[in-house]
Amino acid sequence: MKYRLMTVALLLLLPVCTFCEDRDMTKTIQEVKAEHEARLLEMPGVVAVGIGRDDAGNSAIMVGLDGTHPETEARLPKSLEGYPVYVKIIGTVKAQ
């Protein structure tokens, strides 16, 4: 009886699990940027986090530094959730 209930429960859950796997769970680059931006901006020298394009025209997360920061550059990920991360030295950012 106990195993029969477990079997019935598993059979009832199977369509739900199958449905979950079929859904597209990929995050947009905007979602990934928003999720990681605050943490990146806390790193020494990071003054901007944005979305841009790499040399091939693919979407990428761009991290702007105010100068040369080898330690920060070494700690920055090469990609975030499948999107490449590029680092550029942009200098100090001033509000206008």
Short mmCIF file of N, CA, C and O in Angstrom, two decimals:
data_model
loop_
_atom_site.label_atom_id
_atom_site.label_comp_id
_atom_site.label_asym_id
_atom_site.label_seq_id
_atom_site.Cartn_x
_atom_site.Cartn_y
_atom_site.Cartn_z
N MET A 1 0.83 -1.20 0.00
CA MET A 1 0.00 0.00 0.00
C MET A 1 0.88 1.26 0.00
O MET A 1 0.62 2.18 -0.75
N LYS A 2 1.91 1.27 0.84
CA LYS A 2 2.79 2.42 0.96
C LYS A 2 3.48 2.71 -0.38
O LYS A 2 3.56 3.84 -0.83
N TYR A 3 3.98 1.66 -1.03
CA TYR A 3 4.68 1.84 -2.31
C TYR A 3 3.71 2.25 -3.41
O TYR A 3 4.07 3.00 -4.30
N ARG A 4 2.48 1.78 -3.32
CA ARG A 4 1.48 2.14 -4.32
C ARG A 4 1.18 3.63 -4.24
O ARG A 4 1.06 4.31 -5.27
N LEU A 5 1.09 4.18 -3.03
CA LEU A 5 0.84 5.61 -2.87
C LEU A 5 2.02 6.43 -3.41
O LEU A 5 1.83 7.47 -4.04
N MET A 6 3.23 5.95 -3.15
CA MET A 6 4.40 6.65 -3.66
C MET A 6 4.42 6.65 -5.19
O MET A 6 4.74 7.65 -5.82
N THR A 7 4.05 5.53 -5.79
CA THR A 7 4.02 5.41 -7.24
C THR A 7 2.99 6.36 -7.83
O THR A 7 3.26 7.07 -8.81
N VAL A 8 1.82 6.42 -7.21
CA VAL A 8 0.76 7.31 -7.69
C VAL A 8 1.23 8.76 -7.56
O VAL A 8 1.05 9.57 -8.48
N ALA A 9 1.86 9.09 -6.43
CA ALA A 9 2.34 10.46 -6.24
C ALA A 9 3.38 10.83 -7.29
O ALA A 9 3.37 11.92 -7.85
N LEU A 10 4.31 9.92 -7.58
CA LEU A 10 5.32 10.18 -8.59
C LEU A 10 4.72 10.35 -9.98
O LEU A 10 5.13 11.21 -10.75
N LEU A 11 3.72 9.53 -10.29
CA LEU A 11 3.07 9.65 -11.59
C LEU A 11 2.31 10.96 -11.73
O LEU A 11 2.24 11.54 -12.81
N LEU A 12 1.76 11.45 -10.63
CA LEU A 12 1.06 12.73 -10.67
C LEU A 12 2.04 13.89 -10.82
O LEU A 12 1.73 14.90 -11.44
N LEU A 13 3.24 13.76 -10.25
CA LEU A 13 4.22 14.84 -10.32
C LEU A 13 5.00 14.84 -11.63
O LEU A 13 5.55 15.86 -12.03
N LEU A 14 5.07 13.72 -12.30
CA LEU A 14 5.86 13.61 -13.52
C LEU A 14 5.49 14.65 -14.58
O LEU A 14 6.37 15.31 -15.12
N PRO A 15 4.20 14.86 -14.88
CA PRO A 15 3.89 15.90 -15.88
C PRO A 15 4.33 17.29 -15.45
O PRO A 15 4.75 18.08 -16.27
N VAL A 16 4.28 17.58 -14.16
CA VAL A 16 4.71 18.89 -13.67
C VAL A 16 6.20 19.05 -13.89
O VAL A 16 6.67 20.07 -14.38
N CYS A 17 7.00 18.04 -13.56
CA CYS A 17 8.44 18.10 -13.74
C CYS A 17 8.80 18.21 -15.21
O CYS A 17 9.70 18.95 -15.58
N THR A 18 8.11 17.48 -16.05
CA THR A 18 8.36 17.53 -17.49
C THR A 18 8.07 18.92 -18.02
O THR A 18 8.82 19.47 -18.81
N PHE A 19 6.98 19.52 -17.54
CA PHE A 19 6.63 20.88 -17.95
C PHE A 19 7.74 21.85 -17.55
O PHE A 19 8.12 22.72 -18.32
N CYS A 20 8.28 21.69 -16.35
CA CYS A 20 9.34 22.59 -15.88
C CYS A 20 10.58 22.49 -16.75
O CYS A 20 11.22 23.49 -17.03
N GLU A 21 10.93 21.30 -17.18
CA GLU A 21 12.12 21.13 -18.00
C GLU A 21 11.93 21.74 -19.38
O GLU A 21 12.88 22.21 -19.97
N ASP A 22 10.71 21.74 -19.89
CA ASP A 22 10.45 22.26 -21.23
C ASP A 22 10.46 23.78 -21.27
O ASP A 22 10.62 24.37 -22.33
N ARG A 23 10.26 24.43 -20.14
CA ARG A 23 10.22 25.89 -20.12
C ARG A 23 11.61 26.45 -20.31
O ARG A 23 12.60 25.89 -19.89
N ASP A 24 11.69 27.60 -20.95
CA ASP A 24 12.97 28.27 -21.15
C ASP A 24 13.33 29.01 -19.87
O ASP A 24 12.67 29.96 -19.50
N MET A 25 14.36 28.56 -19.19
CA MET A 25 14.75 29.14 -17.91
C MET A 25 15.95 30.08 -18.05
O MET A 25 16.50 30.52 -17.08
N THR A 26 16.37 30.39 -19.28
CA THR A 26 17.51 31.24 -19.50
C THR A 26 17.18 32.68 -19.11
O THR A 26 16.15 33.21 -19.49
N LYS A 27 18.09 33.30 -18.38
CA LYS A 27 17.90 34.69 -17.99
C LYS A 27 18.36 35.60 -19.12
O LYS A 27 19.30 35.28 -19.85
N THR A 28 17.72 36.75 -19.22
CA THR A 28 18.17 37.74 -20.19
C THR A 28 19.44 38.40 -19.67
O THR A 28 19.74 38.36 -18.47
N ILE A 29 20.17 39.04 -20.56
CA ILE A 29 21.39 39.72 -20.14
C ILE A 29 21.05 40.86 -19.17
O ILE A 29 21.82 41.16 -18.26
N GLN A 30 19.89 41.47 -19.33
CA GLN A 30 19.47 42.54 -18.42
C GLN A 30 19.25 41.99 -17.01
O GLN A 30 19.63 42.63 -16.02
N GLU A 31 18.66 40.80 -16.92
CA GLU A 31 18.44 40.18 -15.62
C GLU A 31 19.77 39.80 -14.96
O GLU A 31 19.95 40.01 -13.75
N VAL A 32 20.68 39.25 -15.75
CA VAL A 32 21.98 38.85 -15.21
C VAL A 32 22.75 40.08 -14.73
O VAL A 32 23.33 40.09 -13.64
N LYS A 33 22.75 41.14 -15.51
CA LYS A 33 23.43 42.38 -15.11
C LYS A 33 22.85 42.92 -13.83
O LYS A 33 23.58 43.25 -12.89
N ALA A 34 21.53 42.99 -13.75
CA ALA A 34 20.87 43.51 -12.55
C ALA A 34 21.20 42.68 -11.31
O ALA A 34 21.40 43.21 -10.22
N GLU A 35 21.29 41.38 -11.50
CA GLU A 35 21.55 40.47 -10.39
C GLU A 35 22.98 40.60 -9.85
O GLU A 35 23.21 40.46 -8.65
N HIS A 36 23.95 40.91 -10.70
CA HIS A 36 25.36 40.93 -10.30
C HIS A 36 25.95 42.34 -10.17
O HIS A 36 27.06 42.49 -9.67
N GLU A 37 25.22 43.35 -10.59
CA GLU A 37 25.76 44.71 -10.66
C GLU A 37 26.26 45.24 -9.32
O GLU A 37 27.38 45.76 -9.23
N ALA A 38 25.47 45.12 -8.26
CA ALA A 38 25.87 45.67 -6.96
C ALA A 38 27.16 45.02 -6.47
O ALA A 38 28.06 45.73 -5.97
N ARG A 39 27.28 43.71 -6.63
CA ARG A 39 28.49 43.01 -6.18
C ARG A 39 29.72 43.47 -6.98
O ARG A 39 30.79 43.70 -6.42
N LEU A 40 29.54 43.65 -8.28
CA LEU A 40 30.66 44.09 -9.12
C LEU A 40 31.09 45.51 -8.76
O LEU A 40 32.28 45.82 -8.70
N LEU A 41 30.11 46.39 -8.51
CA LEU A 41 30.42 47.78 -8.17
C LEU A 41 31.13 47.93 -6.83
O LEU A 41 31.76 48.96 -6.58
N GLU A 42 31.04 46.93 -5.98
CA GLU A 42 31.74 46.96 -4.69
C GLU A 42 33.23 46.67 -4.83
O GLU A 42 34.00 46.94 -3.93
N MET A 43 33.63 46.15 -5.97
CA MET A 43 35.03 45.80 -6.17
C MET A 43 35.87 47.06 -6.41
O MET A 43 35.39 48.01 -7.04
N PRO A 44 37.11 47.08 -5.89
CA PRO A 44 37.96 48.27 -6.04
C PRO A 44 38.16 48.66 -7.51
O PRO A 44 38.51 47.82 -8.34
N GLY A 45 37.89 49.93 -7.80
CA GLY A 45 38.12 50.44 -9.14
C GLY A 45 36.97 50.31 -10.11
O GLY A 45 36.97 50.94 -11.16
N VAL A 46 35.96 49.51 -9.78
CA VAL A 46 34.82 49.34 -10.70
C VAL A 46 33.91 50.56 -10.54
O VAL A 46 33.44 50.87 -9.46
N VAL A 47 33.69 51.27 -11.66
CA VAL A 47 32.87 52.47 -11.63
C VAL A 47 31.61 52.35 -12.50
O VAL A 47 30.73 53.20 -12.42
N ALA A 48 31.52 51.29 -13.29
CA ALA A 48 30.35 51.14 -14.16
C ALA A 48 30.16 49.67 -14.54
O ALA A 48 31.13 48.93 -14.69
N VAL A 49 28.90 49.29 -14.68
CA VAL A 49 28.54 47.97 -15.19
C VAL A 49 27.44 48.21 -16.22
O VAL A 49 26.44 48.86 -15.92
N GLY A 50 27.65 47.72 -17.42
CA GLY A 50 26.67 47.95 -18.47
C GLY A 50 26.56 46.76 -19.41
O GLY A 50 27.15 45.71 -19.19
N ILE A 51 25.78 46.98 -20.44
CA ILE A 51 25.58 45.96 -21.47
C ILE A 51 26.08 46.54 -22.78
O ILE A 51 25.76 47.68 -23.12
N GLY A 52 26.86 45.75 -23.49
CA GLY A 52 27.40 46.20 -24.76
C GLY A 52 27.54 45.04 -25.71
O GLY A 52 26.88 44.02 -25.57
N ARG A 53 28.41 45.21 -26.68
CA ARG A 53 28.65 44.17 -27.70
C ARG A 53 30.14 43.87 -27.76
O ARG A 53 30.96 44.77 -27.63
N ASP A 54 30.44 42.60 -28.00
CA ASP A 54 31.84 42.23 -28.21
C ASP A 54 32.20 42.51 -29.66
O ASP A 54 31.38 43.03 -30.43
N ASP A 55 33.42 42.16 -30.06
CA ASP A 55 33.88 42.44 -31.43
C ASP A 55 33.06 41.73 -32.49
O ASP A 55 32.97 42.18 -33.63
N ALA A 56 32.43 40.62 -32.11
CA ALA A 56 31.61 39.85 -33.06
C ALA A 56 30.15 40.31 -33.07
O ALA A 56 29.35 39.77 -33.82
N GLY A 57 29.82 41.29 -32.24
CA GLY A 57 28.46 41.79 -32.20
C GLY A 57 27.54 41.06 -31.23
O GLY A 57 26.34 41.31 -31.21
N ASN A 58 28.10 40.18 -30.40
CA ASN A 58 27.29 39.45 -29.42
C ASN A 58 27.12 40.28 -28.15
O ASN A 58 28.01 41.05 -27.78
N SER A 59 25.98 40.11 -27.48
CA SER A 59 25.73 40.80 -26.22
C SER A 59 26.77 40.40 -25.18
O SER A 59 27.17 39.24 -25.09
N ALA A 60 27.21 41.39 -24.40
CA ALA A 60 28.21 41.14 -23.37
C ALA A 60 27.98 42.10 -22.21
O ALA A 60 27.38 43.16 -22.37
N ILE A 61 28.46 41.71 -21.05
CA ILE A 61 28.42 42.57 -19.87
C ILE A 61 29.74 43.31 -19.82
O ILE A 61 30.81 42.71 -19.88
N MET A 62 29.66 44.63 -19.75
CA MET A 62 30.84 45.47 -19.77
C MET A 62 31.08 46.01 -18.36
O MET A 62 30.16 46.53 -17.73
N VAL A 63 32.31 45.90 -17.90
CA VAL A 63 32.69 46.41 -16.58
C VAL A 63 33.72 47.51 -16.81
O VAL A 63 34.77 47.29 -17.43
N GLY A 64 33.40 48.72 -16.32
CA GLY A 64 34.29 49.86 -16.48
C GLY A 64 35.11 50.10 -15.23
O GLY A 64 34.57 50.13 -14.12
N LEU A 65 36.42 50.26 -15.41
CA LEU A 65 37.32 50.56 -14.31
C LEU A 65 37.82 51.99 -14.40
O LEU A 65 37.95 52.54 -15.51
N ASP A 66 38.11 52.60 -13.25
CA ASP A 66 38.61 53.97 -13.25
C ASP A 66 40.10 54.06 -13.55
O ASP A 66 40.64 55.13 -13.73
N GLY A 67 40.77 52.94 -13.60
CA GLY A 67 42.20 52.89 -13.90
C GLY A 67 42.65 51.44 -13.90
O GLY A 67 41.83 50.52 -13.89
N THR A 68 43.95 51.25 -13.87
CA THR A 68 44.49 49.90 -13.85
C THR A 68 44.37 49.32 -12.45
O THR A 68 44.84 49.93 -11.48
N HIS A 69 43.72 48.16 -12.36
CA HIS A 69 43.54 47.45 -11.08
C HIS A 69 43.75 45.96 -11.33
O HIS A 69 42.78 45.22 -11.50
N PRO A 70 45.01 45.52 -11.37
CA PRO A 70 45.28 44.12 -11.69
C PRO A 70 44.58 43.12 -10.77
O PRO A 70 44.10 42.08 -11.24
N GLU A 71 44.49 43.45 -9.48
CA GLU A 71 43.83 42.53 -8.54
C GLU A 71 42.35 42.40 -8.85
O GLU A 71 41.78 41.30 -8.83
N THR A 72 41.72 43.52 -9.14
CA THR A 72 40.29 43.49 -9.47
C THR A 72 40.08 42.76 -10.79
O THR A 72 39.19 41.92 -10.89
N GLU A 73 40.90 43.06 -11.78
CA GLU A 73 40.76 42.39 -13.07
C GLU A 73 40.91 40.89 -12.93
O GLU A 73 40.20 40.12 -13.59
N ALA A 74 41.80 40.45 -12.06
CA ALA A 74 42.01 39.01 -11.84
C ALA A 74 40.80 38.37 -11.16
O ALA A 74 40.51 37.19 -11.38
N ARG A 75 40.10 39.14 -10.33
CA ARG A 75 38.93 38.62 -9.60
C ARG A 75 37.65 38.65 -10.42
O ARG A 75 36.69 37.95 -10.10
N LEU A 76 37.59 39.46 -11.46
CA LEU A 76 36.38 39.55 -12.27
C LEU A 76 36.16 38.26 -13.04
O LEU A 76 37.10 37.69 -13.59
N PRO A 77 34.91 37.81 -13.11
CA PRO A 77 34.63 36.58 -13.86
C PRO A 77 34.80 36.82 -15.36
O PRO A 77 34.64 37.94 -15.85
N LYS A 78 35.11 35.77 -16.09
CA LYS A 78 35.22 35.86 -17.55
C LYS A 78 33.83 35.83 -18.19
O LYS A 78 33.64 36.29 -19.31
N SER A 79 32.86 35.27 -17.45
CA SER A 79 31.48 35.26 -17.92
C SER A 79 30.55 35.20 -16.71
O SER A 79 30.96 34.78 -15.62
N LEU A 80 29.34 35.64 -16.92
CA LEU A 80 28.29 35.57 -15.90
C LEU A 80 27.08 34.89 -16.52
O LEU A 80 26.48 35.40 -17.46
N GLU A 81 26.78 33.72 -16.02
CA GLU A 81 25.62 32.95 -16.45
C GLU A 81 25.53 32.82 -17.98
O GLU A 81 24.48 32.96 -18.57
N GLY A 82 26.71 32.60 -18.58
CA GLY A 82 26.76 32.37 -20.01
C GLY A 82 27.05 33.60 -20.85
O GLY A 82 27.34 33.49 -22.04
N TYR A 83 27.01 34.78 -20.27
CA TYR A 83 27.30 36.00 -21.01
C TYR A 83 28.74 36.41 -20.74
O TYR A 83 29.18 36.47 -19.59
N PRO A 84 29.51 36.74 -21.79
CA PRO A 84 30.90 37.13 -21.58
C PRO A 84 31.00 38.47 -20.85
O PRO A 84 30.13 39.33 -20.99
N VAL A 85 32.07 38.62 -20.08
CA VAL A 85 32.33 39.87 -19.35
C VAL A 85 33.60 40.48 -19.94
O VAL A 85 34.62 39.81 -20.06
N TYR A 86 33.50 41.75 -20.31
CA TYR A 86 34.65 42.47 -20.84
C TYR A 86 34.97 43.64 -19.92
O TYR A 86 34.07 44.31 -19.41
N VAL A 87 36.25 43.89 -19.73
CA VAL A 87 36.71 44.96 -18.85
C VAL A 87 37.33 46.06 -19.70
O VAL A 87 38.13 45.78 -20.60
N LYS A 88 36.95 47.30 -19.41
CA LYS A 88 37.52 48.45 -20.10
C LYS A 88 37.89 49.50 -19.07
O LYS A 88 37.15 49.72 -18.11
N ILE A 89 39.00 50.13 -19.27
CA ILE A 89 39.39 51.25 -18.41
C ILE A 89 38.75 52.51 -19.00
O ILE A 89 39.05 52.89 -20.14
N ILE A 90 37.82 53.08 -18.24
CA ILE A 90 37.06 54.23 -18.74
C ILE A 90 37.36 55.52 -17.98
O ILE A 90 36.87 56.58 -18.32
N GLY A 91 38.12 55.40 -16.90
CA GLY A 91 38.44 56.58 -16.09
C GLY A 91 37.34 56.85 -15.07
O GLY A 91 36.39 56.07 -14.92
N THR A 92 37.46 57.96 -14.40
CA THR A 92 36.50 58.34 -13.38
C THR A 92 35.20 58.78 -14.02
O THR A 92 35.20 59.52 -15.02
N VAL A 93 34.10 58.35 -13.44
CA VAL A 93 32.77 58.71 -13.94
C VAL A 93 32.28 59.90 -13.14
O VAL A 93 32.30 59.90 -11.90
N LYS A 94 31.86 60.95 -13.85
CA LYS A 94 31.36 62.17 -13.18
C LYS A 94 29.93 62.44 -13.64
O LYS A 94 29.62 62.37 -14.82
N ALA A 95 29.07 62.76 -12.69
CA ALA A 95 27.70 63.13 -13.03
C ALA A 95 27.71 64.50 -13.67
O ALA A 95 28.48 65.38 -13.32
N GLN A 96 26.82 64.68 -14.68
CA GLN A 96 26.75 65.97 -15.36
C GLN A 96 25.46 66.67 -15.04
O GLN A 96 24.45 66.13 -14.84
#
